[in-house]
């Protein structure tokens, strides 16, 4: 089954990641008046429309342009998508979120606006523990109903793959409930994307989901002053076996002085690795206590946050090939200084960017909005930000051989923007400038507004 996307104003050819900081912008090639050919769920050919190989034309000598799209063989292409001069990028990947949760914490938001800090609220018994109570009180089905519209909203914002962590259950049963919620949403999402099923343009679908075990998020109240006992229970052989059986791929730890120490984190990661769970770390967010150094030492796939990263952390991560995941939406939401993105890029680390969507420190689920914040507040260029949310985010989820790039054989996860170039997309902050979202070769969201938007842009 072949699908053709034509009349693309600009195709941003992002190569597969990981791509190190100094090369991130130059690695992207921009082709104007482009076409993409998809075979089933994979990219088959891409390039200038005028270079489209003869086998994809009917009659073979026809020159393809928007006015002549009828010359394409309907027998050959089951679906022909007119990008209407819009820009095409790889599907965006949100590689750090806490999207499965119940309840909201606007009272903490108001307290912070009045001057309290995230740490003060956590120390007073609020923060993660508030959401923990709401999650423990919810059933798996309720968590699914709460998460599904959030995931659809993400997909409508161009996100085709999302990582989600547990970490609000904090008992064996409640953590497994969160991971099983994820497992169910994952198979629900996958079911809508068989390339043999004819696409339903009104079906929003779900992004691909990646799940991470984050029992070491905070110490639950019933274990106050007994952190090691809590960890022994949550990281027993039996528990880790059950965690891995839900399809979880990673183990995360909030390594911070209001949560778990470097030594505790090291012990948990070594244990989790034996069950196939690769480490990723909430590191150097509030205090510098060596978490990013630990990330390098345990061979973490990513170290995330990094607001307080030091030179030793940068060197350890670089040596281990650990991806630096920045979360500019969370610093923005908390009103604290941003991670030193330019220093991290210049040190030669591959940088990814994610939302950190969660009810406490970042109630922003729009990755495009967070990408714009990275440009404005971290002085990253739009092309660096694009690579951070595609090729490098795919590498942070160990999916760079299949996702996050415009490359032959890669999964056909593509976003058609309602802007003629990519800079315009990030410049018009907070707008919904997505024309169509294609996952596994199927249009899974149709914004349907492009004609007007492009007309006003020209
Ligand atoms: O990434 N730092 C720990 N976890 C989240 C916050 C979770 C919450 O406050 O609910 C974060 O910022
Ligand atoms: Fe987080």
PDB file of N, CA, C and O and ligand atoms in Angstrom, residues 96 98 165 282 305 327 356 358, ligand 2:
ATOM      1  N   UNK A  96       9.809  12.622  28.115  1.00  0.00           N
ATOM      2  CA  UNK A  96       9.766  12.667  29.596  1.00  0.00           C
ATOM      3  C   UNK A  96       8.437  13.278  30.015  1.00  0.00           C
ATOM      4  O   UNK A  96       8.232  14.493  29.909  1.00  0.00           O
ATOM      5  N   UNK A  98       4.752  12.656  32.826  1.00  0.00           N
ATOM      6  CA  UNK A  98       4.073  11.940  33.917  1.00  0.00           C
ATOM      7  C   UNK A  98       2.566  12.045  33.608  1.00  0.00           C
ATOM      8  O   UNK A  98       1.792  12.574  34.404  1.00  0.00           O
ATOM      9  N   UNK A 165       5.839   7.948  32.946  1.00  0.00           N
ATOM     10  CA  UNK A 165       6.392   7.298  34.130  1.00  0.00           C
ATOM     11  C   UNK A 165       5.290   6.945  35.112  1.00  0.00           C
ATOM     12  O   UNK A 165       4.282   7.645  35.192  1.00  0.00           O
ATOM     13  N   UNK A 282      16.162  11.612  37.085  1.00  0.00           N
ATOM     14  CA  UNK A 282      15.817  13.017  37.352  1.00  0.00           C
ATOM     15  C   UNK A 282      17.040  13.577  38.078  1.00  0.00           C
ATOM     16  O   UNK A 282      17.254  13.292  39.254  1.00  0.00           O
ATOM     17  N   UNK A 305      16.401  17.105  33.327  1.00  0.00           N
ATOM     18  CA  UNK A 305      16.306  18.351  34.116  1.00  0.00           C
ATOM     19  C   UNK A 305      17.612  19.125  33.970  1.00  0.00           C
ATOM     20  O   UNK A 305      17.690  20.042  33.186  1.00  0.00           O
ATOM     21  N   UNK A 327      14.031  20.235  30.218  1.00  0.00           N
ATOM     22  CA  UNK A 327      12.588  20.365  30.441  1.00  0.00           C
ATOM     23  C   UNK A 327      12.249  21.840  30.682  1.00  0.00           C
ATOM     24  O   UNK A 327      11.929  22.245  31.807  1.00  0.00           O
ATOM     25  N   UNK A 356       7.845  17.226  30.395  1.00  0.00           N
ATOM     26  CA  UNK A 356       7.754  16.898  31.830  1.00  0.00           C
ATOM     27  C   UNK A 356       6.312  17.064  32.310  1.00  0.00           C
ATOM     28  O   UNK A 356       6.070  17.305  33.502  1.00  0.00           O
ATOM     29  N   UNK A 358       3.155  17.128  34.065  1.00  0.00           N
ATOM     30  CA  UNK A 358       2.737  16.519  35.335  1.00  0.00           C
ATOM     31  C   UNK A 358       1.934  17.565  36.107  1.00  0.00           C
ATOM     32  O   UNK A 358       2.044  18.763  35.830  1.00  0.00           O
TER      33      UNK A 358
HETATM   34 FE1  LIG B   2       9.748  14.580  35.666  1.00  0.00          FE
END
